[in-house]
Amino acid sequence: MGPAREVDRLVDAYDDVTVRDLAWLLFSPDLLRASHAGAPLATPFESEPERAATLAWLAALDRDPAPLHGRARNPKLTRLGFYAESLLEYFLTHGPAAGLVAANVPLRHQRRTIGECDFLLHTARGARLHWELAVKFYLHIGDGSCAQARLSDYVGPNLQDRFDLKHMRLLTHQLALSSRAEFASLGFEGPWEAQLYIKGRLFYHDDHDACVRPAPELGDAHLRGWWLTASEWSAQASQGETGTSAAARAWVVQPRLAWLASRRLAVADADALLAHSAAIHERLQDAASPTMVAAYARGENGTWIEQSRGFIVPDDWPDRAREFALTTI
């Protein structure tokens, strides 16, 4: 079973959307390869018994998710990063594995905030860890060849972020916070081992990137999606969905806070889902900004099950993305 299917299998054990997102955050593969990450990679579990206990804890939480909702479904948490932080903080506070010491610890120098340590935690074996969390969604932009990709070829959909820049920031600034003199003065007994907790999904240009060799820093098991330009999306729509009847397939725009775990949609929503799917196809033919969509298929029991995810980008986006990937910052 491949890594994506294994994650989907774990996530599908839970019905509640927020519990599914937490399970995804705990069990999805790291984006980076341990040997090329530049720092130790975090793991939520020190042992197989902790992993098994976490699965049982998630099952109980799925039966009564109200406490998790009270923490993670805060209307003020409109940014995906804040939402992911709230999920991980809940696990460290209430879960059966590592325990939370402090979260979002600010460091100040001459009354100026120079950064925040995302999580300080202790483990059953006595380790004291500093985790920096990053949940990232980047699109690969290449030249159409089968060349080895660079980390700078993975860019944020709105071209405000790039994987190589984020990686360097994590290594040189965020992970170093717990070793600064300003941190030592806060009174947290150490020493602290800084680790990267980096999850997400990388999107490749549909069949155009079939032979691309991912950047060496990336983990072999990283989760993948696809992207198409608006014109390519329109062309595929006009050709029809080969191999799947229109009555059994639908498209949904994924709001940002639904970018983590795969989703299931209720049978009762089927008619509205199909009608909205047709409108999505038409609207995204003139996409003004990158938009994540997901394809859903009707399962045997009538439930709609997510099959794939991708971005529809404006036709001029690839040229702008290539320029951004080559920009020295």
mmCIF file of C-alpha atoms in Angstrom:
data_model
loop_
_atom_site.group_PDB
_atom_site.id
_atom_site.type_symbol
_atom_site.label_atom_id
_atom_site.label_comp_id
_atom_site.label_asym_id
_atom_site.label_seq_id
_atom_site.Cartn_x
_atom_site.Cartn_y
_atom_site.Cartn_z
ATOM 1 C CA MET A 1 0.000 0.000 0.000
ATOM 2 C CA GLY A 2 1.443 3.388 -1.031
ATOM 3 C CA PRO A 3 1.897 6.220 1.478
ATOM 4 C CA ALA A 4 -1.053 8.252 0.188
ATOM 5 C CA ARG A 5 -3.411 5.274 0.397
ATOM 6 C CA GLU A 6 -2.094 4.379 3.839
ATOM 7 C CA VAL A 7 -2.823 7.909 5.089
ATOM 8 C CA ASP A 8 -6.288 7.832 3.509
ATOM 9 C CA ARG A 9 -6.946 4.461 5.171
ATOM 10 C CA LEU A 10 -6.015 5.867 8.585
ATOM 11 C CA VAL A 11 -8.005 9.059 8.069
ATOM 12 C CA ASP A 12 -11.082 7.185 6.826
ATOM 13 C CA ALA A 13 -11.378 5.442 10.175
ATOM 14 C CA TYR A 14 -12.851 8.703 11.510
ATOM 15 C CA ASP A 15 -16.064 10.487 10.614
ATOM 16 C CA ASP A 16 -15.526 13.904 12.179
ATOM 17 C CA VAL A 17 -13.769 16.358 9.861
ATOM 18 C CA THR A 18 -11.605 17.916 12.579
ATOM 19 C CA VAL A 19 -10.516 14.525 13.930
ATOM 20 C CA ARG A 20 -9.610 13.515 10.369
ATOM 21 C CA ASP A 21 -7.463 16.629 10.037
ATOM 22 C CA LEU A 22 -5.684 15.846 13.311
ATOM 23 C CA ALA A 23 -5.082 12.241 12.219
ATOM 24 C CA TRP A 24 -3.660 13.530 8.920
ATOM 25 C CA LEU A 25 -1.334 15.905 10.760
ATOM 26 C CA LEU A 26 -0.039 13.063 12.934
ATOM 27 C CA PHE A 27 0.277 10.292 10.353
ATOM 28 C CA SER A 28 0.928 11.911 6.960
ATOM 29 C CA PRO A 29 4.498 11.555 5.628
ATOM 30 C CA ASP A 30 7.086 14.290 6.070
ATOM 31 C CA LEU A 31 7.721 16.504 3.053
ATOM 32 C CA LEU A 32 11.483 16.323 3.639
ATOM 33 C CA ARG A 33 13.897 13.404 3.518
ATOM 34 C CA ALA A 34 15.528 12.805 6.907
ATOM 35 C CA SER A 35 19.028 12.610 5.420
ATOM 36 C CA HIS A 36 18.640 15.949 3.583
ATOM 37 C CA ALA A 37 16.405 17.918 5.965
ATOM 38 C CA GLY A 38 19.265 19.828 7.578
ATOM 39 C CA ALA A 39 17.831 19.155 11.044
ATOM 40 C CA PRO A 40 16.166 16.240 12.856
ATOM 41 C CA LEU A 41 12.592 15.512 11.802
ATOM 42 C CA ALA A 42 9.966 15.327 14.530
ATOM 43 C CA THR A 43 7.856 12.246 15.124
ATOM 44 C CA PRO A 44 4.729 12.308 17.274
ATOM 45 C CA PHE A 45 5.437 8.858 18.740
ATOM 46 C CA GLU A 46 8.496 7.404 20.473
ATOM 47 C CA SER A 47 7.232 3.838 20.300
ATOM 48 C CA GLU A 48 4.697 1.519 18.695
ATOM 49 C CA PRO A 49 2.622 1.413 21.922
ATOM 50 C CA GLU A 50 2.335 5.236 21.777
ATOM 51 C CA ARG A 51 1.220 5.009 18.164
ATOM 52 C CA ALA A 52 -1.404 2.377 19.010
ATOM 53 C CA ALA A 53 -2.577 4.406 22.001
ATOM 54 C CA THR A 54 -2.948 7.453 19.761
ATOM 55 C CA LEU A 55 -5.130 5.543 17.303
ATOM 56 C CA ALA A 56 -7.377 4.446 20.175
ATOM 57 C CA TRP A 57 -7.440 8.008 21.546
ATOM 58 C CA LEU A 58 -8.472 9.372 18.138
ATOM 59 C CA ALA A 59 -11.264 6.786 17.912
ATOM 60 C CA ALA A 60 -12.615 7.929 21.288
ATOM 61 C CA LEU A 61 -12.279 11.573 20.214
ATOM 62 C CA ASP A 62 -14.209 10.794 17.038
ATOM 63 C CA ARG A 63 -17.115 9.556 19.155
ATOM 64 C CA ASP A 64 -17.105 12.805 21.159
ATOM 65 C CA PRO A 65 -15.235 15.516 19.225
ATOM 66 C CA ALA A 66 -16.756 18.486 21.079
ATOM 67 C CA PRO A 67 -13.604 19.188 23.168
ATOM 68 C CA LEU A 68 -11.477 19.287 20.014
ATOM 69 C CA HIS A 69 -14.028 21.495 18.263
ATOM 70 C CA GLY A 70 -13.902 23.902 21.189
ATOM 71 C CA ARG A 71 -10.183 24.405 20.592
ATOM 72 C CA ALA A 72 -9.764 24.068 16.823
ATOM 73 C CA ARG A 73 -13.047 25.444 15.455
ATOM 74 C CA ASN A 74 -12.355 28.957 16.646
ATOM 75 C CA PRO A 75 -13.829 31.488 14.165
ATOM 76 C CA LYS A 76 -10.683 33.556 14.681
ATOM 77 C CA LEU A 77 -8.505 30.740 13.282
ATOM 78 C CA THR A 78 -8.867 31.759 9.654
ATOM 79 C CA ARG A 79 -5.304 30.886 8.621
ATOM 80 C CA LEU A 80 -4.395 27.290 7.857
ATOM 81 C CA GLY A 81 -1.172 27.498 9.851
ATOM 82 C CA PHE A 82 -3.012 28.620 12.997
ATOM 83 C CA TYR A 83 -5.555 25.834 12.528
ATOM 84 C CA ALA A 84 -2.802 23.210 12.219
ATOM 85 C CA GLU A 85 -1.079 24.617 15.315
ATOM 86 C CA SER A 86 -4.313 24.343 17.297
ATOM 87 C CA LEU A 87 -4.672 20.674 16.304
ATOM 88 C CA LEU A 88 -1.124 19.767 17.272
ATOM 89 C CA GLU A 89 -1.379 21.717 20.532
ATOM 90 C CA TYR A 90 -4.531 19.772 21.418
ATOM 91 C CA PHE A 91 -2.736 16.465 20.797
ATOM 92 C CA LEU A 92 0.257 17.456 22.910
ATOM 93 C CA THR A 93 -2.022 18.673 25.707
ATOM 94 C CA HIS A 94 -4.529 15.805 25.796
ATOM 95 C CA GLY A 95 -3.039 12.932 23.785
ATOM 96 C CA PRO A 96 -1.294 9.784 25.067
ATOM 97 C CA ALA A 97 2.201 10.530 23.760
ATOM 98 C CA ALA A 98 4.489 13.556 24.252
ATOM 99 C CA GLY A 99 3.361 16.244 26.687
ATOM 100 C CA LEU A 100 3.199 19.979 26.067
ATOM 101 C CA VAL A 101 5.419 22.290 28.109
ATOM 102 C CA ALA A 102 4.556 25.522 26.287
ATOM 103 C CA ALA A 103 3.318 26.730 22.912
ATOM 104 C CA ASN A 104 4.020 29.892 20.927
ATOM 105 C CA VAL A 105 6.721 31.094 23.298
ATOM 106 C CA PRO A 106 7.723 34.643 22.264
ATOM 107 C CA LEU A 107 11.343 35.778 22.317
ATOM 108 C CA ARG A 108 12.086 39.473 22.635
ATOM 109 C CA HIS A 109 15.235 41.495 22.279
ATOM 110 C CA GLN A 110 15.202 45.129 23.391
ATOM 111 C CA ARG A 111 11.387 45.050 23.512
ATOM 112 C CA ARG A 112 11.185 43.755 19.938
ATOM 113 C CA THR A 113 9.761 40.300 19.221
ATOM 114 C CA ILE A 114 12.327 38.296 17.264
ATOM 115 C CA GLY A 115 10.312 35.098 16.952
ATOM 116 C CA GLU A 116 8.210 32.452 18.661
ATOM 117 C CA CYS A 117 9.040 28.840 19.502
ATOM 118 C CA ASP A 118 6.069 26.856 18.215
ATOM 119 C CA PHE A 119 6.113 23.980 20.730
ATOM 120 C CA LEU A 120 8.186 22.906 23.702
ATOM 121 C CA LEU A 121 7.438 19.356 24.827
ATOM 122 C CA HIS A 122 8.751 16.467 26.864
ATOM 123 C CA THR A 123 8.560 12.775 26.031
ATOM 124 C CA ALA A 124 8.132 9.667 28.171
ATOM 125 C CA ARG A 125 11.822 8.879 27.720
ATOM 126 C CA GLY A 126 12.855 12.257 29.052
ATOM 127 C CA ALA A 127 13.655 14.084 25.814
ATOM 128 C CA ARG A 128 12.973 17.821 25.804
ATOM 129 C CA LEU A 129 12.071 18.898 22.281
ATOM 130 C CA HIS A 130 11.494 22.155 20.458
ATOM 131 C CA TRP A 131 9.232 21.607 17.422
ATOM 132 C CA GLU A 132 8.766 24.079 14.603
ATOM 133 C CA LEU A 133 5.626 23.256 12.631
ATOM 134 C CA ALA A 134 5.179 24.039 8.933
ATOM 135 C CA VAL A 135 2.279 22.804 6.779
ATOM 136 C CA LYS A 136 3.001 23.748 3.184
ATOM 137 C CA PHE A 137 1.366 23.323 -0.221
ATOM 138 C CA TYR A 138 3.676 24.053 -3.152
ATOM 139 C CA LEU A 139 3.324 23.670 -6.923
ATOM 140 C CA HIS A 140 6.262 22.363 -8.918
ATOM 141 C CA ILE A 141 7.192 24.586 -11.825
ATOM 142 C CA GLY A 142 9.680 23.182 -14.317
ATOM 143 C CA ASP A 143 10.725 23.617 -17.917
ATOM 144 C CA GLY A 144 8.988 20.474 -19.167
ATOM 145 C CA SER A 145 12.154 18.373 -19.099
ATOM 146 C CA CYS A 146 12.985 15.365 -16.974
ATOM 147 C CA ALA A 147 15.733 17.208 -15.131
ATOM 148 C CA GLN A 148 16.342 16.935 -11.410
ATOM 149 C CA ALA A 149 14.075 19.445 -9.665
ATOM 150 C CA ARG A 150 15.435 22.003 -7.227
ATOM 151 C CA LEU A 151 13.731 22.972 -4.001
ATOM 152 C CA SER A 152 13.295 26.485 -5.452
ATOM 153 C CA ASP A 153 11.095 24.959 -8.199
ATOM 154 C CA TYR A 154 8.346 24.428 -5.603
ATOM 155 C CA VAL A 155 6.405 27.665 -5.238
ATOM 156 C CA GLY A 156 3.335 28.778 -3.337
ATOM 157 C CA PRO A 157 0.175 29.122 -5.455
ATOM 158 C CA ASN A 158 0.065 32.907 -4.924
ATOM 159 C CA LEU A 159 3.838 33.266 -5.538
ATOM 160 C CA GLN A 160 4.449 34.705 -2.075
ATOM 161 C CA ASP A 161 6.364 31.676 -0.786
ATOM 162 C CA ARG A 162 8.974 29.203 -2.026
ATOM 163 C CA PHE A 163 10.109 25.919 -0.509
ATOM 164 C CA ASP A 164 13.846 26.674 -0.498
ATOM 165 C CA LEU A 165 13.259 30.013 1.231
ATOM 166 C CA LYS A 166 10.937 28.497 3.831
ATOM 167 C CA HIS A 167 13.386 25.658 4.456
ATOM 168 C CA MET A 168 16.269 28.072 4.993
ATOM 169 C CA ARG A 169 14.163 30.248 7.311
ATOM 170 C CA LEU A 170 13.266 27.221 9.413
ATOM 171 C CA LEU A 171 16.908 26.109 9.710
ATOM 172 C CA THR A 172 18.612 29.435 10.274
ATOM 173 C CA HIS A 173 16.027 31.325 12.323
ATOM 174 C CA GLN A 174 13.112 29.353 13.742
ATOM 175 C CA LEU A 175 14.952 26.237 14.923
ATOM 176 C CA ALA A 176 17.724 28.388 16.384
ATOM 177 C CA LEU A 177 15.360 30.268 18.711
ATOM 178 C CA SER A 178 15.649 27.771 21.566
ATOM 179 C CA SER A 179 19.445 28.118 21.608
ATOM 180 C CA ARG A 180 19.477 31.918 21.890
ATOM 181 C CA ALA A 181 20.383 33.788 25.049
ATOM 182 C CA GLU A 182 16.945 35.418 25.070
ATOM 183 C CA PHE A 183 15.363 31.955 25.325
ATOM 184 C CA ALA A 184 17.653 30.855 28.153
ATOM 185 C CA SER A 185 16.473 33.820 30.199
ATOM 186 C CA LEU A 186 12.838 32.601 30.052
ATOM 187 C CA GLY A 187 13.502 29.846 32.577
ATOM 188 C CA PHE A 188 12.614 26.748 30.549
ATOM 189 C CA GLU A 189 14.963 24.038 31.793
ATOM 190 C CA GLY A 190 16.883 22.501 28.888
ATOM 191 C CA PRO A 191 18.783 21.683 26.862
ATOM 192 C CA TRP A 192 16.224 21.521 24.044
ATOM 193 C CA GLU A 193 16.582 19.533 20.819
ATOM 194 C CA ALA A 194 15.166 21.476 17.883
ATOM 195 C CA GLN A 195 13.234 19.452 15.291
ATOM 196 C CA LEU A 196 11.293 20.143 12.109
ATOM 197 C CA TYR A 197 7.652 19.084 11.936
ATOM 198 C CA ILE A 198 6.883 19.651 8.263
ATOM 199 C CA LYS A 199 3.835 18.274 6.465
ATOM 200 C CA GLY A 200 1.877 19.140 3.353
ATOM 201 C CA ARG A 201 1.400 18.237 -0.296
ATOM 202 C CA LEU A 202 3.288 19.029 -3.492
ATOM 203 C CA PHE A 203 1.472 19.510 -6.789
ATOM 204 C CA TYR A 204 2.873 18.551 -10.190
ATOM 205 C CA HIS A 205 1.803 19.697 -13.649
ATOM 206 C CA ASP A 206 -0.461 16.761 -14.447
ATOM 207 C CA ASP A 207 1.095 14.519 -17.123
ATOM 208 C CA HIS A 208 3.733 17.149 -18.044
ATOM 209 C CA ASP A 209 5.744 16.358 -14.902
ATOM 210 C CA ALA A 210 5.473 12.579 -15.193
ATOM 211 C CA CYS A 211 9.235 12.094 -15.511
ATOM 212 C CA VAL A 212 10.417 14.847 -13.167
ATOM 213 C CA ARG A 213 12.845 13.719 -10.482
ATOM 214 C CA PRO A 214 11.829 15.497 -7.268
ATOM 215 C CA ALA A 215 14.364 17.646 -5.444
ATOM 216 C CA PRO A 216 16.794 15.533 -3.379
ATOM 217 C CA GLU A 217 15.634 17.178 -0.143
ATOM 218 C CA LEU A 218 12.139 15.715 -0.566
ATOM 219 C CA GLY A 219 10.951 12.514 1.036
ATOM 220 C CA ASP A 220 10.089 9.696 -1.352
ATOM 221 C CA ALA A 221 6.679 9.317 0.290
ATOM 222 C CA HIS A 222 5.610 12.969 0.093
ATOM 223 C CA LEU A 223 1.942 13.475 -0.760
ATOM 224 C CA ARG A 224 1.204 14.630 -4.303
ATOM 225 C CA GLY A 225 -1.455 16.447 -6.249
ATOM 226 C CA TRP A 226 -1.700 17.973 -9.734
ATOM 227 C CA TRP A 227 -2.148 21.394 -11.315
ATOM 228 C CA LEU A 228 -3.556 22.603 -14.637
ATOM 229 C CA THR A 229 -3.892 25.962 -16.321
ATOM 230 C CA ALA A 230 -7.414 27.283 -16.855
ATOM 231 C CA SER A 231 -7.151 26.505 -20.582
ATOM 232 C CA GLU A 232 -6.023 22.937 -19.895
ATOM 233 C CA TRP A 233 -8.840 22.529 -17.397
ATOM 234 C CA SER A 234 -11.348 23.841 -19.954
ATOM 235 C CA ALA A 235 -10.019 21.474 -22.628
ATOM 236 C CA GLN A 236 -10.351 18.488 -20.324
ATOM 237 C CA ALA A 237 -13.871 19.546 -19.387
ATOM 238 C CA SER A 238 -14.921 19.804 -23.029
ATOM 239 C CA GLN A 239 -13.515 16.337 -23.721
ATOM 240 C CA GLY A 240 -15.509 14.873 -20.841
ATOM 241 C CA GLU A 241 -14.439 12.721 -17.925
ATOM 242 C CA THR A 242 -13.285 9.525 -19.588
ATOM 243 C CA GLY A 243 -13.998 6.339 -17.691
ATOM 244 C CA THR A 244 -16.406 7.935 -15.176
ATOM 245 C CA SER A 245 -20.026 8.877 -15.740
ATOM 246 C CA ALA A 246 -21.007 12.453 -14.973
ATOM 247 C CA ALA A 247 -23.583 11.170 -12.488
ATOM 248 C CA ALA A 248 -20.843 9.497 -10.442
ATOM 249 C CA ARG A 249 -18.254 12.287 -10.377
ATOM 250 C CA ALA A 250 -18.223 15.844 -9.071
ATOM 251 C CA TRP A 251 -15.793 18.684 -8.427
ATOM 252 C CA VAL A 252 -15.644 20.817 -5.301
ATOM 253 C CA VAL A 253 -13.608 23.918 -4.517
ATOM 254 C CA GLN A 254 -11.584 23.194 -1.371
ATOM 255 C CA PRO A 255 -11.626 26.121 1.076
ATOM 256 C CA ARG A 256 -8.234 26.731 2.684
ATOM 257 C CA LEU A 257 -9.150 25.161 6.022
ATOM 258 C CA ALA A 258 -10.068 21.963 4.133
ATOM 259 C CA TRP A 259 -6.586 21.487 2.651
ATOM 260 C CA LEU A 260 -5.381 18.884 5.171
ATOM 261 C CA ALA A 261 -7.154 15.504 5.238
ATOM 262 C CA SER A 262 -9.217 13.978 2.449
ATOM 263 C CA ARG A 263 -12.965 14.528 2.763
ATOM 264 C CA ARG A 264 -16.182 12.532 2.519
ATOM 265 C CA LEU A 265 -19.437 14.207 1.499
ATOM 266 C CA ALA A 266 -22.912 13.192 2.574
ATOM 267 C CA VAL A 267 -25.440 11.479 0.311
ATOM 268 C CA ALA A 268 -27.984 14.201 1.094
ATOM 269 C CA ASP A 269 -25.768 16.761 -0.619
ATOM 270 C CA ALA A 270 -25.598 14.871 -3.930
ATOM 271 C CA ASP A 271 -27.976 16.986 -6.027
ATOM 272 C CA ALA A 272 -26.482 20.294 -4.917
ATOM 273 C CA LEU A 273 -23.002 18.843 -5.358
ATOM 274 C CA LEU A 274 -23.593 17.894 -8.980
ATOM 275 C CA ALA A 275 -25.193 21.245 -9.818
ATOM 276 C CA HIS A 276 -22.358 23.136 -8.168
ATOM 277 C CA SER A 277 -19.803 20.962 -9.967
ATOM 278 C CA ALA A 278 -20.992 22.165 -13.363
ATOM 279 C CA ALA A 279 -20.782 25.781 -12.199
ATOM 280 C CA ILE A 280 -17.236 25.215 -10.924
ATOM 281 C CA HIS A 281 -16.107 23.979 -14.325
ATOM 282 C CA GLU A 282 -17.484 27.076 -16.016
ATOM 283 C CA ARG A 283 -16.214 29.556 -13.413
ATOM 284 C CA LEU A 284 -12.658 28.225 -13.304
ATOM 285 C CA GLN A 285 -12.217 28.463 -17.060
ATOM 286 C CA ASP A 286 -11.458 32.126 -16.351
ATOM 287 C CA ALA A 287 -9.579 31.586 -13.100
ATOM 288 C CA ALA A 288 -8.123 34.857 -11.803
ATOM 289 C CA SER A 289 -6.092 33.216 -9.040
ATOM 290 C CA PRO A 290 -4.983 29.656 -8.222
ATOM 291 C CA THR A 291 -7.855 27.600 -6.821
ATOM 292 C CA MET A 292 -7.673 24.169 -5.204
ATOM 293 C CA VAL A 293 -10.321 21.716 -6.330
ATOM 294 C CA ALA A 294 -11.013 18.100 -5.429
ATOM 295 C CA ALA A 295 -12.608 15.353 -7.491
ATOM 296 C CA TYR A 296 -15.187 13.224 -5.705
ATOM 297 C CA ALA A 297 -16.680 9.910 -6.803
ATOM 298 C CA ARG A 298 -19.864 8.291 -5.552
ATOM 299 C CA GLY A 299 -19.109 5.230 -3.423
ATOM 300 C CA GLU A 300 -21.137 2.041 -3.161
ATOM 301 C CA ASN A 301 -23.169 3.365 -0.225
ATOM 302 C CA GLY A 302 -23.844 6.684 -1.963
ATOM 303 C CA THR A 303 -21.261 8.635 0.043
ATOM 304 C CA TRP A 304 -19.017 10.882 -2.026
ATOM 305 C CA ILE A 305 -15.319 10.014 -1.578
ATOM 306 C CA GLU A 306 -12.432 12.275 -2.514
ATOM 307 C CA GLN A 307 -10.322 10.846 -5.352
ATOM 308 C CA SER A 308 -7.723 13.532 -6.110
ATOM 309 C CA ARG A 309 -6.766 17.171 -5.512
ATOM 310 C CA GLY A 310 -5.291 19.818 -7.724
ATOM 311 C CA PHE A 311 -4.951 23.516 -8.479
ATOM 312 C CA ILE A 312 -6.436 25.381 -11.417
ATOM 313 C CA VAL A 313 -4.163 28.341 -12.163
ATOM 314 C CA PRO A 314 -4.497 31.312 -14.567
ATOM 315 C CA ASP A 315 -2.936 30.835 -17.988
ATOM 316 C CA ASP A 316 -0.197 33.363 -17.263
ATOM 317 C CA TRP A 317 0.694 31.743 -13.927
ATOM 318 C CA PRO A 318 3.376 29.304 -15.225
ATOM 319 C CA ASP A 319 5.492 32.111 -16.712
ATOM 320 C CA ARG A 320 5.217 34.168 -13.547
ATOM 321 C CA ALA A 321 5.977 31.115 -11.430
ATOM 322 C CA ARG A 322 9.140 30.297 -13.417
ATOM 323 C CA GLU A 323 10.349 33.852 -12.949
ATOM 324 C CA PHE A 324 9.633 33.651 -9.221
ATOM 325 C CA ALA A 325 11.487 30.327 -8.960
ATOM 326 C CA LEU A 326 14.603 31.925 -10.484
ATOM 327 C CA THR A 327 14.475 35.139 -8.472
ATOM 328 C CA THR A 328 17.321 35.654 -6.027
ATOM 329 C CA ILE A 329 15.862 36.781 -2.722
#
